[in-house]
């Protein structure tokens, strides 16, 4: 089955700096890669996703890049703000009703 | 549109007991999946149901089971509880595309003593 690895497990940045979280996957058939944000005590929520036919996607301060050859994808958050503090999970799926495989999460702390 | 609803939100059980958790998906969503969340382990997939059929199953022992009803509501059951079953159990529903966003409930936090 698929194996998704996520690094780092914890990340602290100063407010205004950028944060990068990286994930690797093993199944070359995976074609959908979402990122979820889970604030303390709340449910995970989708913040951005990318499909295998796209190399990069951006939404305001958040961007995701995908390298299919190397089987890795990354989340980039620019101009970080305290409200970006949360746990971020990457995931991979083959789509079409197949299950999602999640990384172990990155706890991001933005220091004011 | 109401979100994914999970009940109960919190429960405490003792070893050897069994527990049933319930999940009501977003109206119109036919796919419901269950995840176990523990510190350091992330979200581990338990199983996924679509139109009352289990479509995918994760690597959990047979003590973990589930089902889905005709109204898409789903239940999961854990029998013979162990201390290691203490976790947040998240349910997620998915819409018609089946390739897109998972909508999570707030979870059921199970503590096994």
Tab-separated table of C-alpha atoms in Angstrom:
chain	number	residue	atom	x	y	z
A	1	UNK	CA	0.000	0.000	0.000
A	2	UNK	CA	0.852	3.670	-0.024
A	3	UNK	CA	3.263	5.121	2.533
A	4	UNK	CA	3.302	8.863	3.187
A	5	UNK	CA	6.129	10.371	5.186
A	6	UNK	CA	5.984	13.934	6.483
A	7	UNK	CA	8.722	16.198	7.819
A	8	UNK	CA	9.372	17.969	10.066
A	9	UNK	CA	7.164	16.815	12.909
A	10	UNK	CA	7.432	20.211	14.605
A	11	UNK	CA	8.258	23.605	13.168
A	12	UNK	CA	8.585	26.992	14.827
A	13	UNK	CA	8.876	30.187	12.825
A	14	UNK	CA	8.788	33.881	13.551
A	15	UNK	CA	5.725	35.766	12.426
A	16	UNK	CA	6.237	36.953	8.873
A	17	UNK	CA	8.696	34.207	7.965
A	18	UNK	CA	7.940	31.346	5.594
A	19	UNK	CA	7.220	27.751	6.560
A	20	UNK	CA	7.785	24.670	4.422
A	21	UNK	CA	6.467	21.183	5.129
A	22	UNK	CA	7.527	18.248	2.977
A	23	UNK	CA	5.922	14.905	2.225
A	24	UNK	CA	6.987	11.898	0.222
A	25	UNK	CA	4.813	9.100	-1.082
A	26	UNK	CA	5.556	5.652	-2.411
A	27	UNK	CA	2.678	4.723	-4.731
A	28	UNK	CA	3.209	6.106	-8.222
A	29	UNK	CA	-0.516	5.608	-8.875
A	30	UNK	CA	-1.443	8.267	-6.307
A	31	UNK	CA	-2.811	11.265	-8.142
A	32	UNK	CA	-4.447	13.501	-5.569
A	33	UNK	CA	-2.571	15.266	-2.772
A	34	UNK	CA	-4.512	17.362	-0.263
A	35	UNK	CA	-3.297	19.273	2.765
A	36	UNK	CA	-5.384	19.556	5.919
A	37	UNK	CA	-5.068	21.982	8.794
A	38	UNK	CA	-6.179	20.992	12.259
A	39	UNK	CA	-6.357	23.682	14.892
A	40	UNK	CA	-6.231	22.626	18.518
A	41	UNK	CA	-9.411	20.804	19.494
A	42	UNK	CA	-10.965	21.214	16.062
A	43	UNK	CA	-11.595	19.038	13.038
A	44	UNK	CA	-9.129	18.796	10.145
A	45	UNK	CA	-10.062	21.077	7.254
A	46	UNK	CA	-8.800	21.115	3.703
A	47	UNK	CA	-6.639	24.142	2.935
A	48	UNK	CA	-5.261	23.295	-0.491
A	49	UNK	CA	-4.904	20.328	-2.804
A	50	UNK	CA	-3.099	19.411	-5.989
A	51	UNK	CA	-3.613	16.785	-8.645
A	52	UNK	CA	-0.883	14.906	-10.443
A	53	UNK	CA	-1.373	16.764	-13.711
A	54	UNK	CA	-0.327	20.023	-12.044
A	55	UNK	CA	3.105	20.963	-10.707
A	56	UNK	CA	2.178	23.890	-8.511
A	57	UNK	CA	-0.911	25.533	-7.076
A	58	UNK	CA	-1.210	28.720	-5.103
A	59	UNK	CA	-3.930	30.241	-2.967
A	60	UNK	CA	-2.990	33.572	-1.433
A	61	UNK	CA	-0.241	32.854	1.126
A	62	UNK	CA	-0.374	29.096	0.656
A	63	UNK	CA	1.175	27.097	-2.165
A	64	UNK	CA	1.737	23.440	-2.870
A	65	UNK	CA	4.296	21.952	-5.234
A	66	UNK	CA	4.404	18.434	-6.596
A	67	UNK	CA	7.327	16.525	-8.070
A	68	UNK	CA	5.906	13.292	-9.511
A	69	UNK	CA	9.277	11.949	-10.545
A	70	UNK	CA	10.705	12.241	-7.057
A	71	UNK	CA	7.359	11.416	-5.463
A	72	UNK	CA	7.312	14.354	-3.126
A	73	UNK	CA	5.111	17.350	-2.513
A	74	UNK	CA	5.463	20.349	-0.273
A	75	UNK	CA	3.342	22.963	1.445
A	76	UNK	CA	4.642	26.511	1.510
A	77	UNK	CA	3.176	29.180	3.764
A	78	UNK	CA	4.485	32.708	3.284
A	79	UNK	CA	4.163	35.699	5.609
A	80	UNK	CA	3.107	33.433	8.453
A	81	UNK	CA	0.672	34.719	11.045
A	82	UNK	CA	-0.131	33.456	14.568
A	83	UNK	CA	-3.424	32.024	13.277
A	84	UNK	CA	-1.412	29.707	11.035
A	85	UNK	CA	-0.373	27.829	14.191
A	86	UNK	CA	-1.897	24.357	13.880
A	87	UNK	CA	-1.105	20.794	12.909
A	88	UNK	CA	-0.837	20.251	9.171
A	89	UNK	CA	-1.373	16.872	7.525
A	90	UNK	CA	-0.498	15.870	3.999
A	91	UNK	CA	-2.283	13.007	2.291
A	92	UNK	CA	-2.197	10.979	-0.900
A	93	UNK	CA	-4.893	9.100	-2.734
A	94	UNK	CA	-5.418	7.271	-5.993
A	95	UNK	CA	-8.809	8.917	-6.209
A	96	UNK	CA	-11.911	7.263	-7.550
A	97	UNK	CA	-13.072	6.096	-4.167
A	98	UNK	CA	-9.714	4.868	-2.972
A	99	UNK	CA	-8.611	5.581	0.548
A	100	UNK	CA	-6.501	8.499	1.694
A	101	UNK	CA	-3.121	7.920	3.288
A	102	UNK	CA	-2.091	10.638	5.717
A	103	UNK	CA	1.292	11.760	6.941
A	104	UNK	CA	1.951	11.903	10.671
A	105	UNK	CA	1.452	15.661	10.852
A	106	UNK	CA	3.547	18.778	11.420
A	107	UNK	CA	2.878	20.975	14.414
A	108	UNK	CA	3.526	24.536	13.259
A	109	UNK	CA	3.980	27.304	15.804
A	110	UNK	CA	4.162	30.897	14.632
A	111	UNK	CA	5.832	33.074	17.240
A	112	UNK	CA	4.484	36.642	17.367
B	1	UNK	CA	-25.940	22.713	5.078
B	2	UNK	CA	-25.237	20.776	8.266
B	3	UNK	CA	-21.735	19.388	8.652
B	4	UNK	CA	-20.627	15.928	9.636
B	5	UNK	CA	-21.986	15.023	13.051
B	6	UNK	CA	-20.397	12.494	15.357
B	7	UNK	CA	-21.778	11.108	18.598
B	8	UNK	CA	-20.857	10.745	21.332
B	9	UNK	CA	-18.159	13.386	21.526
B	10	UNK	CA	-16.496	11.926	24.590
B	11	UNK	CA	-16.683	8.565	26.243
B	12	UNK	CA	-14.808	6.552	28.807
B	13	UNK	CA	-14.770	2.769	28.778
B	14	UNK	CA	-12.847	0.061	30.562
B	15	UNK	CA	-10.772	-2.695	29.048
B	16	UNK	CA	-12.805	-5.521	27.617
B	17	UNK	CA	-15.905	-3.444	26.969
B	18	UNK	CA	-17.189	-2.562	23.554
B	19	UNK	CA	-18.146	0.782	22.071
B	20	UNK	CA	-20.259	2.020	19.178
B	21	UNK	CA	-19.648	5.386	17.560
B	22	UNK	CA	-22.026	7.103	15.181
B	23	UNK	CA	-21.502	9.414	12.229
B	24	UNK	CA	-24.025	11.346	10.175
B	25	UNK	CA	-22.506	12.628	6.927
B	26	UNK	CA	-23.318	15.791	5.077
B	27	UNK	CA	-26.663	15.441	3.346
B	28	UNK	CA	-26.167	13.864	-0.061
B	29	UNK	CA	-22.743	12.423	0.705
B	30	UNK	CA	-22.660	8.674	0.223
B	31	UNK	CA	-19.041	7.974	1.172
B	32	UNK	CA	-18.148	7.784	4.851
B	33	UNK	CA	-14.698	6.922	6.106
B	34	UNK	CA	-13.307	6.483	9.597
B	35	UNK	CA	-9.885	7.411	10.935
B	36	UNK	CA	-8.105	6.858	14.212
B	37	UNK	CA	-6.010	9.797	15.378
B	38	UNK	CA	-3.362	9.358	18.055
B	39	UNK	CA	-0.448	11.636	18.985
B	40	UNK	CA	2.510	11.003	16.733
B	41	UNK	CA	0.632	8.597	14.466
B	42	UNK	CA	-1.432	11.015	12.492
B	43	UNK	CA	-4.649	9.819	10.952
B	44	UNK	CA	-4.794	6.102	10.360
B	45	UNK	CA	-7.444	4.798	8.012
B	46	UNK	CA	-9.931	2.302	9.434
B	47	UNK	CA	-12.492	1.746	6.693
B	48	UNK	CA	-14.650	3.445	4.122
B	49	UNK	CA	-18.255	2.808	3.177
B	50	UNK	CA	-20.126	3.794	0.051
B	51	UNK	CA	-23.786	3.027	-0.469
B	52	UNK	CA	-23.835	0.587	2.462
B	53	UNK	CA	-20.833	-1.384	1.160
B	54	UNK	CA	-17.392	-1.447	2.699
B	55	UNK	CA	-15.187	-0.331	-0.138
B	56	UNK	CA	-11.811	-0.079	1.588
B	57	UNK	CA	-10.351	-1.364	4.826
B	58	UNK	CA	-7.210	-0.371	6.700
B	59	UNK	CA	-4.837	-2.504	8.715
B	60	UNK	CA	-6.738	-2.774	11.949
B	61	UNK	CA	-7.699	-5.979	13.782
B	62	UNK	CA	-11.099	-7.542	13.400
B	63	UNK	CA	-12.189	-5.977	16.695
B	64	UNK	CA	-12.815	-2.851	14.646
B	65	UNK	CA	-15.892	-3.058	12.474
B	66	UNK	CA	-18.350	-0.744	10.858
B	67	UNK	CA	-21.466	-0.465	8.823
B	68	UNK	CA	-23.448	2.040	6.834
B	69	UNK	CA	-27.178	2.438	6.673
B	70	UNK	CA	-29.386	3.282	3.733
B	71	UNK	CA	-29.481	6.943	4.814
B	72	UNK	CA	-25.641	6.983	4.662
B	73	UNK	CA	-25.271	7.241	8.418
B	74	UNK	CA	-22.435	5.068	9.626
B	75	UNK	CA	-21.448	3.364	12.826
B	76	UNK	CA	-18.186	1.862	13.919
B	77	UNK	CA	-17.802	-0.654	16.685
B	78	UNK	CA	-14.777	-1.655	18.694
B	79	UNK	CA	-15.081	-4.813	20.737
B	80	UNK	CA	-12.893	-6.063	23.578
B	81	UNK	CA	-11.384	-2.647	24.145
B	82	UNK	CA	-7.677	-2.322	24.873
B	83	UNK	CA	-5.799	0.574	26.451
B	84	UNK	CA	-4.204	1.285	23.081
B	85	UNK	CA	-7.599	1.974	21.550
B	86	UNK	CA	-7.711	5.307	23.357
B	87	UNK	CA	-7.811	7.851	20.562
B	88	UNK	CA	-9.821	10.416	18.701
B	89	UNK	CA	-11.995	8.685	16.114
B	90	UNK	CA	-12.760	10.892	13.170
B	91	UNK	CA	-15.425	10.336	10.592
B	92	UNK	CA	-15.292	12.006	7.198
B	93	UNK	CA	-17.783	12.197	4.382
B	94	UNK	CA	-17.110	12.802	0.747
B	95	UNK	CA	-19.282	14.158	-1.999
B	96	UNK	CA	-20.115	12.978	-5.464
B	97	UNK	CA	-16.679	13.444	-6.999
B	98	UNK	CA	-15.061	10.789	-4.826
B	99	UNK	CA	-11.704	12.330	-5.556
B	100	UNK	CA	-11.951	15.496	-3.597
B	101	UNK	CA	-12.374	16.994	-0.194
B	102	UNK	CA	-12.975	14.991	2.932
B	103	UNK	CA	-15.319	16.734	5.343
B	104	UNK	CA	-14.473	15.708	8.874
B	105	UNK	CA	-16.613	15.574	11.950
B	106	UNK	CA	-15.324	16.840	15.282
B	107	UNK	CA	-14.554	13.315	16.383
B	108	UNK	CA	-15.366	10.998	19.234
B	109	UNK	CA	-12.699	10.938	21.902
B	110	UNK	CA	-12.481	7.497	23.442
B	111	UNK	CA	-10.587	6.864	26.651
B	112	UNK	CA	-10.041	3.268	27.707
B	113	UNK	CA	-9.146	2.729	31.357
